[in-house]
Amino acid sequence: MSLPKSVHVVSHPLVQHKLTKMRDRQTSSTNFRRLLREIGLLLGYDATRDLPLVETDITTPIAAMKAPLLDGKKLVVVPILRAGLGLAEGIIDLVPLARMGHVGLYRDPRTLQAVEYYFKIPQDISDRDVIVCDPMLATAHSAIAAVDRLKETGARRIKFICVLGSVQGANAFAEVHPDVPIFTAAVDAELNDHGYIVPGLGDAGDRLFGTK
Ligand code: PRP
Ligand code: URA
């Protein structure tokens, strides 16, 4: 399977184990929510490897030293509603001081186009690293629309975290936003006629919130 250069598949055994549990239809909503949060933390760990550090003066109980701390303004985590909320929880566990923005999008079931119903982000987003998250990258219409909007408002350094992508979605996203790296646990080969990832994990929002 050939994927664009901007796609990073996180092959860590804990990530792969948790993804399999999430795919399993027997997994309850409660466990799905917990797994999504945990996988969010692990994918977030990989996606934040290149955050800049600055040497600062501190004193340990034993001696003074110079030690690294995160540099610059705090990053912004932007979940795509609804299901992105569950993934964002894990990323916020990792970076508790992060700011948050929200993009509300739903997929029209007939056209599969993303329809926006909410958009609220920190004003100074152009000065911050931005992590957009949504468990699913199927056709990529939602992820492309979210990143389009963020770029329009000035966001420059953006990464996208998802749990599961499709080959079609990864290629479509990379074509429009080649500058935005994708961090994912896996990429499945197919989409069905309703735009669902096959074998996938079903409807992430419904499984997370128990709405079906
Ligand atoms: C799901 C998912 C993504 C989108 C992915 O959301 O959480 O946002 O579909 O599909 P795409 O790549 O083809 O755009 P949905 O529209 O079902 O909304 P929900 O999260 O509110 O359930
Ligand atoms: N949205 C989901 O929640 N699951 C899919 O497989 C595709 C879109």
PDB file of C-alpha atoms and ligand atoms in Angstrom:
ATOM      1  CA  MET A   1       0.000   0.000   0.000  1.00  0.00           C
ATOM      2  CA  SER A   2       1.596   3.290  -1.007  1.00  0.00           C
ATOM      3  CA  LEU A   3       0.898   6.294   1.198  1.00  0.00           C
ATOM      4  CA  PRO A   4       1.867   9.951   0.916  1.00  0.00           C
ATOM      5  CA  LYS A   5       5.076  11.055   2.669  1.00  0.00           C
ATOM      6  CA  SER A   6       3.088  13.163   5.134  1.00  0.00           C
ATOM      7  CA  VAL A   7       1.399  10.070   6.655  1.00  0.00           C
ATOM      8  CA  HIS A   8       2.979   8.595   9.807  1.00  0.00           C
ATOM      9  CA  VAL A   9       1.570   5.231  10.870  1.00  0.00           C
ATOM     10  CA  VAL A  10       2.349   4.724  14.560  1.00  0.00           C
ATOM     11  CA  SER A  11       3.205   1.041  14.825  1.00  0.00           C
ATOM     12  CA  HIS A  12       3.836   0.935  18.594  1.00  0.00           C
ATOM     13  CA  PRO A  13       2.392  -2.330  20.008  1.00  0.00           C
ATOM     14  CA  LEU A  14       0.236  -0.518  22.592  1.00  0.00           C
ATOM     15  CA  VAL A  15      -1.337   1.608  19.859  1.00  0.00           C
ATOM     16  CA  GLN A  16      -1.995  -1.449  17.680  1.00  0.00           C
ATOM     17  CA  HIS A  17      -3.487  -3.420  20.602  1.00  0.00           C
ATOM     18  CA  LYS A  18      -5.821  -0.572  21.548  1.00  0.00           C
ATOM     19  CA  LEU A  19      -6.907  -0.087  17.929  1.00  0.00           C
ATOM     20  CA  THR A  20      -7.864  -3.760  17.644  1.00  0.00           C
ATOM     21  CA  LYS A  21      -9.956  -3.454  20.820  1.00  0.00           C
ATOM     22  CA  MET A  22     -11.648  -0.377  19.348  1.00  0.00           C
ATOM     23  CA  ARG A  23     -12.405  -2.145  16.076  1.00  0.00           C
ATOM     24  CA  ASP A  24     -14.071  -5.085  17.886  1.00  0.00           C
ATOM     25  CA  ARG A  25     -17.854  -4.678  17.746  1.00  0.00           C
ATOM     26  CA  GLN A  26     -18.103  -6.341  21.190  1.00  0.00           C
ATOM     27  CA  THR A  27     -16.301  -3.402  22.839  1.00  0.00           C
ATOM     28  CA  SER A  28     -18.732  -1.332  24.945  1.00  0.00           C
ATOM     29  CA  SER A  29     -19.095   2.452  24.687  1.00  0.00           C
ATOM     30  CA  THR A  30     -17.418   2.824  28.073  1.00  0.00           C
ATOM     31  CA  ASN A  31     -14.365   0.896  26.945  1.00  0.00           C
ATOM     32  CA  PHE A  32     -14.371   2.547  23.518  1.00  0.00           C
ATOM     33  CA  ARG A  33     -14.218   5.971  25.215  1.00  0.00           C
ATOM     34  CA  ARG A  34     -11.351   4.892  27.484  1.00  0.00           C
ATOM     35  CA  LEU A  35      -9.389   3.365  24.579  1.00  0.00           C
ATOM     36  CA  LEU A  36      -9.898   6.456  22.418  1.00  0.00           C
ATOM     37  CA  ARG A  37      -8.509   8.656  25.178  1.00  0.00           C
ATOM     38  CA  GLU A  38      -5.519   6.341  25.711  1.00  0.00           C
ATOM     39  CA  ILE A  39      -4.732   6.106  21.998  1.00  0.00           C
ATOM     40  CA  GLY A  40      -5.045   9.918  21.792  1.00  0.00           C
ATOM     41  CA  LEU A  41      -2.295  10.233  24.369  1.00  0.00           C
ATOM     42  CA  LEU A  42      -0.011   7.782  22.558  1.00  0.00           C
ATOM     43  CA  LEU A  43      -0.543   9.335  19.113  1.00  0.00           C
ATOM     44  CA  GLY A  44      -0.135  12.776  20.667  1.00  0.00           C
ATOM     45  CA  TYR A  45       3.210  11.695  22.126  1.00  0.00           C
ATOM     46  CA  ASP A  46       4.468  10.846  18.648  1.00  0.00           C
ATOM     47  CA  ALA A  47       3.030  13.986  17.053  1.00  0.00           C
ATOM     48  CA  THR A  48       4.685  16.315  19.579  1.00  0.00           C
ATOM     49  CA  ARG A  49       8.244  14.963  19.209  1.00  0.00           C
ATOM     50  CA  ASP A  50       9.483  18.088  17.478  1.00  0.00           C
ATOM     51  CA  LEU A  51       8.064  20.730  19.836  1.00  0.00           C
ATOM     52  CA  PRO A  52      10.795  23.299  20.489  1.00  0.00           C
ATOM     53  CA  LEU A  53      12.572  23.410  23.866  1.00  0.00           C
ATOM     54  CA  VAL A  54      14.369  26.211  25.651  1.00  0.00           C
ATOM     55  CA  GLU A  55      17.070  25.876  28.328  1.00  0.00           C
ATOM     56  CA  THR A  56      15.993  27.394  31.650  1.00  0.00           C
ATOM     57  CA  ASP A  57      17.719  27.877  35.003  1.00  0.00           C
ATOM     58  CA  ILE A  58      16.273  25.762  37.808  1.00  0.00           C
ATOM     59  CA  THR A  59      17.530  24.452  41.125  1.00  0.00           C
ATOM     60  CA  THR A  60      17.035  20.830  42.121  1.00  0.00           C
ATOM     61  CA  PRO A  61      17.177  19.900  45.831  1.00  0.00           C
ATOM     62  CA  ILE A  62      20.893  19.250  45.189  1.00  0.00           C
ATOM     63  CA  ALA A  63      22.220  21.850  42.732  1.00  0.00           C
ATOM     64  CA  ALA A  64      21.492  24.570  40.176  1.00  0.00           C
ATOM     65  CA  MET A  65      21.274  23.465  36.560  1.00  0.00           C
ATOM     66  CA  LYS A  66      20.056  24.404  33.125  1.00  0.00           C
ATOM     67  CA  ALA A  67      17.158  22.187  31.990  1.00  0.00           C
ATOM     68  CA  PRO A  68      14.787  22.132  28.994  1.00  0.00           C
ATOM     69  CA  LEU A  69      11.175  23.338  29.046  1.00  0.00           C
ATOM     70  CA  LEU A  70       8.695  23.698  26.172  1.00  0.00           C
ATOM     71  CA  ASP A  71       9.315  26.959  24.329  1.00  0.00           C
ATOM     72  CA  GLY A  72       6.861  29.417  22.793  1.00  0.00           C
ATOM     73  CA  LYS A  73       3.112  29.800  23.158  1.00  0.00           C
ATOM     74  CA  LYS A  74       1.047  26.840  24.280  1.00  0.00           C
ATOM     75  CA  LEU A  75      -0.254  24.621  21.540  1.00  0.00           C
ATOM     76  CA  VAL A  76      -3.899  24.454  20.516  1.00  0.00           C
ATOM     77  CA  VAL A  77      -5.837  21.195  20.285  1.00  0.00           C
ATOM     78  CA  VAL A  78      -8.793  21.368  17.890  1.00  0.00           C
ATOM     79  CA  PRO A  79     -11.189  18.410  17.957  1.00  0.00           C
ATOM     80  CA  ILE A  80     -13.639  18.013  15.077  1.00  0.00           C
ATOM     81  CA  LEU A  81     -17.032  17.519  16.780  1.00  0.00           C
ATOM     82  CA  ARG A  82     -18.341  15.190  17.874  1.00  0.00           C
ATOM     83  CA  ALA A  83     -15.968  12.236  17.889  1.00  0.00           C
ATOM     84  CA  GLY A  84     -12.794  14.327  18.000  1.00  0.00           C
ATOM     85  CA  LEU A  85     -13.694  15.237  21.588  1.00  0.00           C
ATOM     86  CA  GLY A  86     -12.833  11.725  22.778  1.00  0.00           C
ATOM     87  CA  LEU A  87      -9.440  11.792  21.081  1.00  0.00           C
ATOM     88  CA  ALA A  88      -8.686  15.317  22.345  1.00  0.00           C
ATOM     89  CA  GLU A  89      -9.067  14.146  25.951  1.00  0.00           C
ATOM     90  CA  GLY A  90      -5.941  11.992  25.607  1.00  0.00           C
ATOM     91  CA  ILE A  91      -3.949  14.768  23.947  1.00  0.00           C
ATOM     92  CA  ILE A  92      -4.939  17.178  26.735  1.00  0.00           C
ATOM     93  CA  ASP A  93      -3.835  14.566  29.311  1.00  0.00           C
ATOM     94  CA  LEU A  94      -0.426  14.858  27.676  1.00  0.00           C
ATOM     95  CA  VAL A  95      -0.331  18.665  27.406  1.00  0.00           C
ATOM     96  CA  PRO A  96      -2.687  19.917  30.123  1.00  0.00           C
ATOM     97  CA  LEU A  97      -1.900  23.602  29.502  1.00  0.00           C
ATOM     98  CA  ALA A  98      -2.913  23.424  25.833  1.00  0.00           C
ATOM     99  CA  ARG A  99      -5.613  25.788  24.591  1.00  0.00           C
ATOM    100  CA  MET A 100      -8.627  24.320  22.812  1.00  0.00           C
ATOM    101  CA  GLY A 101     -10.569  25.246  19.701  1.00  0.00           C
ATOM    102  CA  HIS A 102     -13.649  23.467  18.334  1.00  0.00           C
ATOM    103  CA  VAL A 103     -14.803  22.814  14.785  1.00  0.00           C
ATOM    104  CA  GLY A 104     -18.317  21.399  14.456  1.00  0.00           C
ATOM    105  CA  LEU A 105     -18.808  19.417  11.253  1.00  0.00           C
ATOM    106  CA  TYR A 106     -21.127  16.638  10.230  1.00  0.00           C
ATOM    107  CA  ARG A 107     -21.058  14.565   7.086  1.00  0.00           C
ATOM    108  CA  ASP A 108     -24.153  14.873   4.916  1.00  0.00           C
ATOM    109  CA  PRO A 109     -25.046  11.170   4.531  1.00  0.00           C
ATOM    110  CA  ARG A 110     -26.202  11.691   0.924  1.00  0.00           C
ATOM    111  CA  THR A 111     -23.365  13.778  -0.536  1.00  0.00           C
ATOM    112  CA  LEU A 112     -20.672  12.855   2.063  1.00  0.00           C
ATOM    113  CA  GLN A 113     -19.714  16.562   2.088  1.00  0.00           C
ATOM    114  CA  ALA A 114     -18.808  18.183   5.426  1.00  0.00           C
ATOM    115  CA  VAL A 115     -21.325  20.703   6.777  1.00  0.00           C
ATOM    116  CA  GLU A 116     -20.031  23.226   9.329  1.00  0.00           C
ATOM    117  CA  TYR A 117     -22.216  24.150  12.324  1.00  0.00           C
ATOM    118  CA  TYR A 118     -19.680  25.545  14.825  1.00  0.00           C
ATOM    119  CA  PHE A 119     -16.263  27.206  14.766  1.00  0.00           C
ATOM    120  CA  LYS A 120     -14.454  28.755  17.739  1.00  0.00           C
ATOM    121  CA  ILE A 121     -10.692  28.983  18.112  1.00  0.00           C
ATOM    122  CA  PRO A 122      -8.192  31.070  20.125  1.00  0.00           C
ATOM    123  CA  GLN A 123      -7.580  34.483  18.492  1.00  0.00           C
ATOM    124  CA  ASP A 124      -3.795  34.237  18.314  1.00  0.00           C
ATOM    125  CA  ILE A 125      -3.777  30.862  16.535  1.00  0.00           C
ATOM    126  CA  SER A 126      -1.158  32.035  13.996  1.00  0.00           C
ATOM    127  CA  ASP A 127       1.470  32.083  16.792  1.00  0.00           C
ATOM    128  CA  ARG A 128       0.728  28.557  18.018  1.00  0.00           C
ATOM    129  CA  ASP A 129       1.249  24.947  16.988  1.00  0.00           C
ATOM    130  CA  VAL A 130      -2.136  23.400  16.201  1.00  0.00           C
ATOM    131  CA  ILE A 131      -3.193  19.756  16.503  1.00  0.00           C
ATOM    132  CA  VAL A 132      -6.477  18.931  14.753  1.00  0.00           C
ATOM    133  CA  CYS A 133      -7.977  15.601  15.806  1.00  0.00           C
ATOM    134  CA  ASP A 134     -10.760  13.317  14.644  1.00  0.00           C
ATOM    135  CA  PRO A 135     -10.764   9.513  15.013  1.00  0.00           C
ATOM    136  CA  MET A 136     -11.746   8.916  11.380  1.00  0.00           C
ATOM    137  CA  LEU A 137     -10.267  10.071   8.053  1.00  0.00           C
ATOM    138  CA  ALA A 138     -12.631   8.419   5.555  1.00  0.00           C
ATOM    139  CA  THR A 139     -13.232  10.549   2.437  1.00  0.00           C
ATOM    140  CA  ALA A 140     -11.216  13.297   4.246  1.00  0.00           C
ATOM    141  CA  HIS A 141     -13.904  15.888   3.462  1.00  0.00           C
ATOM    142  CA  SER A 142     -14.251  16.751   7.167  1.00  0.00           C
ATOM    143  CA  ALA A 143     -10.511  16.975   7.859  1.00  0.00           C
ATOM    144  CA  ILE A 144      -9.874  19.047   4.708  1.00  0.00           C
ATOM    145  CA  ALA A 145     -12.725  21.440   5.578  1.00  0.00           C
ATOM    146  CA  ALA A 146     -11.464  21.848   9.169  1.00  0.00           C
ATOM    147  CA  VAL A 147      -7.885  22.572   8.079  1.00  0.00           C
ATOM    148  CA  ASP A 148      -9.108  24.929   5.293  1.00  0.00           C
ATOM    149  CA  ARG A 149     -10.973  26.981   7.925  1.00  0.00           C
ATOM    150  CA  LEU A 150      -8.031  27.004  10.327  1.00  0.00           C
ATOM    151  CA  LYS A 151      -5.650  28.169   7.610  1.00  0.00           C
ATOM    152  CA  GLU A 152      -8.132  30.903   6.573  1.00  0.00           C
ATOM    153  CA  THR A 153      -7.990  32.230  10.147  1.00  0.00           C
ATOM    154  CA  GLY A 154      -4.179  32.265  10.145  1.00  0.00           C
ATOM    155  CA  ALA A 155      -3.064  28.882  11.519  1.00  0.00           C
ATOM    156  CA  ARG A 156       0.305  27.981   9.975  1.00  0.00           C
ATOM    157  CA  ARG A 157       1.812  25.022  11.861  1.00  0.00           C
ATOM    158  CA  ILE A 158      -0.847  22.293  11.826  1.00  0.00           C
ATOM    159  CA  LYS A 159      -0.765  18.531  12.459  1.00  0.00           C
ATOM    160  CA  PHE A 160      -3.646  16.093  12.097  1.00  0.00           C
ATOM    161  CA  ILE A 161      -4.159  13.117  14.421  1.00  0.00           C
ATOM    162  CA  CYS A 162      -6.642  10.339  13.652  1.00  0.00           C
ATOM    163  CA  VAL A 163      -7.063   6.760  14.813  1.00  0.00           C
ATOM    164  CA  LEU A 164      -7.920   5.280  11.448  1.00  0.00           C
ATOM    165  CA  GLY A 165      -7.577   6.521   7.892  1.00  0.00           C
ATOM    166  CA  SER A 166      -8.444   5.175   4.463  1.00  0.00           C
ATOM    167  CA  VAL A 167      -6.001   5.143   1.550  1.00  0.00           C
ATOM    168  CA  GLN A 168      -8.399   7.352  -0.400  1.00  0.00           C
ATOM    169  CA  GLY A 169      -8.738   9.825   2.475  1.00  0.00           C
ATOM    170  CA  ALA A 170      -5.002   9.973   3.190  1.00  0.00           C
ATOM    171  CA  ASN A 171      -4.246  10.709  -0.478  1.00  0.00           C
ATOM    172  CA  ALA A 172      -7.030  13.285  -0.781  1.00  0.00           C
ATOM    173  CA  PHE A 173      -5.899  15.088   2.379  1.00  0.00           C
ATOM    174  CA  ALA A 174      -2.210  15.059   1.402  1.00  0.00           C
ATOM    175  CA  GLU A 175      -3.032  16.445  -2.019  1.00  0.00           C
ATOM    176  CA  VAL A 176      -4.811  19.503  -0.575  1.00  0.00           C
ATOM    177  CA  HIS A 177      -2.678  19.938   2.566  1.00  0.00           C
ATOM    178  CA  PRO A 178       0.762  18.397   1.883  1.00  0.00           C
ATOM    179  CA  ASP A 179       2.238  20.593   4.637  1.00  0.00           C
ATOM    180  CA  VAL A 180       0.055  19.004   7.346  1.00  0.00           C
ATOM    181  CA  PRO A 181       1.462  15.720   8.686  1.00  0.00           C
ATOM    182  CA  ILE A 182      -1.022  12.961   9.557  1.00  0.00           C
ATOM    183  CA  PHE A 183      -0.422  10.717  12.584  1.00  0.00           C
ATOM    184  CA  THR A 184      -2.580   7.600  12.620  1.00  0.00           C
ATOM    185  CA  ALA A 185      -2.685   4.097  14.083  1.00  0.00           C
ATOM    186  CA  ALA A 186      -3.590   2.475  10.752  1.00  0.00           C
ATOM    187  CA  VAL A 187      -4.769   3.067   7.202  1.00  0.00           C
ATOM    188  CA  ASP A 188      -7.383   0.685   5.789  1.00  0.00           C
ATOM    189  CA  ALA A 189      -7.638  -0.047   2.085  1.00  0.00           C
ATOM    190  CA  GLU A 190     -11.283   0.612   1.339  1.00  0.00           C
ATOM    191  CA  LEU A 191     -14.377   2.767   1.736  1.00  0.00           C
ATOM    192  CA  ASN A 192     -17.856   1.306   1.238  1.00  0.00           C
ATOM    193  CA  ASP A 193     -20.726   2.922  -0.721  1.00  0.00           C
ATOM    194  CA  HIS A 194     -21.749   4.936   2.371  1.00  0.00           C
ATOM    195  CA  GLY A 195     -18.231   6.321   2.826  1.00  0.00           C
ATOM    196  CA  TYR A 196     -17.437   4.083   5.823  1.00  0.00           C
ATOM    197  CA  ILE A 197     -13.944   2.709   6.262  1.00  0.00           C
ATOM    198  CA  VAL A 198     -13.685  -1.070   5.650  1.00  0.00           C
ATOM    199  CA  PRO A 199     -12.976  -3.003   7.840  1.00  0.00           C
ATOM    200  CA  GLY A 200     -12.809   0.167   9.961  1.00  0.00           C
ATOM    201  CA  LEU A 201     -14.402   0.437  13.377  1.00  0.00           C
ATOM    202  CA  GLY A 202     -17.896   1.662  12.503  1.00  0.00           C
ATOM    203  CA  ASP A 203     -19.321   5.072  13.372  1.00  0.00           C
ATOM    204  CA  ALA A 204     -16.879   6.586  15.837  1.00  0.00           C
ATOM    205  CA  GLY A 205     -19.307   9.212  17.200  1.00  0.00           C
ATOM    206  CA  ASP A 206     -22.090   6.689  17.808  1.00  0.00           C
ATOM    207  CA  ARG A 207     -19.733   4.223  19.461  1.00  0.00           C
ATOM    208  CA  LEU A 208     -18.177   6.930  21.644  1.00  0.00           C
ATOM    209  CA  PHE A 209     -21.450   8.472  22.793  1.00  0.00           C
ATOM    210  CA  GLY A 210     -23.664   5.356  22.653  1.00  0.00           C
ATOM    211  CA  THR A 211     -26.115   6.995  20.240  1.00  0.00           C
ATOM    212  CA  LYS A 212     -26.917   3.854  18.251  1.00  0.00           C
TER     213      LYS A 212
HETATM  214  C1  PRP B   1     -17.391  11.227  11.302  1.00  0.00           C
HETATM  215  C2  PRP B   1     -15.965  11.312  11.837  1.00  0.00           C
HETATM  216  C3  PRP B   1     -15.362  12.379  10.974  1.00  0.00           C
HETATM  217  C4  PRP B   1     -16.033  12.131   9.643  1.00  0.00           C
HETATM  218  C5  PRP B   1     -15.047  11.393   8.768  1.00  0.00           C
HETATM  219  O1  PRP B   1     -18.139  12.273  11.786  1.00  0.00           O
HETATM  220  O2  PRP B   1     -15.898  11.607  13.210  1.00  0.00           O
HETATM  221  O3  PRP B   1     -15.625  13.699  11.410  1.00  0.00           O
HETATM  222  O4  PRP B   1     -17.186  11.318   9.899  1.00  0.00           O
HETATM  223  O5  PRP B   1     -15.560  11.207   7.507  1.00  0.00           O
HETATM  224  P1  PRP B   1     -14.963  11.924   6.217  1.00  0.00           P
HETATM  225  O6  PRP B   1     -13.490  11.746   6.274  1.00  0.00           O
HETATM  226  O7  PRP B   1     -15.607  11.162   5.098  1.00  0.00           O
HETATM  227  O8  PRP B   1     -15.365  13.361   6.245  1.00  0.00           O
HETATM  228  P2  PRP B   1     -19.714  12.440  11.509  1.00  0.00           P
HETATM  229  O9  PRP B   1     -19.930  13.286  10.326  1.00  0.00           O
HETATM  230  O10 PRP B   1     -20.350  11.080  11.500  1.00  0.00           O
HETATM  231  O11 PRP B   1     -20.184  13.298  12.748  1.00  0.00           O
HETATM  232  P3  PRP B   1     -20.195  12.973  14.312  1.00  0.00           P
HETATM  233  O12 PRP B   1     -18.751  12.962  14.790  1.00  0.00           O
HETATM  234  O13 PRP B   1     -20.949  14.131  14.868  1.00  0.00           O
HETATM  235  O14 PRP B   1     -20.867  11.657  14.524  1.00  0.00           O
HETATM  236  N1  URA B   2     -17.125   8.259  10.006  1.00  0.00           N
HETATM  237  C1  URA B   2     -17.041   7.261  10.912  1.00  0.00           C
HETATM  238  O1  URA B   2     -17.360   7.470  12.096  1.00  0.00           O
HETATM  239  N2  URA B   2     -16.647   6.043  10.491  1.00  0.00           N
HETATM  240  C2  URA B   2     -16.294   5.792   9.232  1.00  0.00           C
HETATM  241  O2  URA B   2     -15.922   4.654   8.910  1.00  0.00           O
HETATM  242  C3  URA B   2     -16.385   6.842   8.297  1.00  0.00           C
HETATM  243  C4  URA B   2     -16.794   8.074   8.717  1.00  0.00           C
END
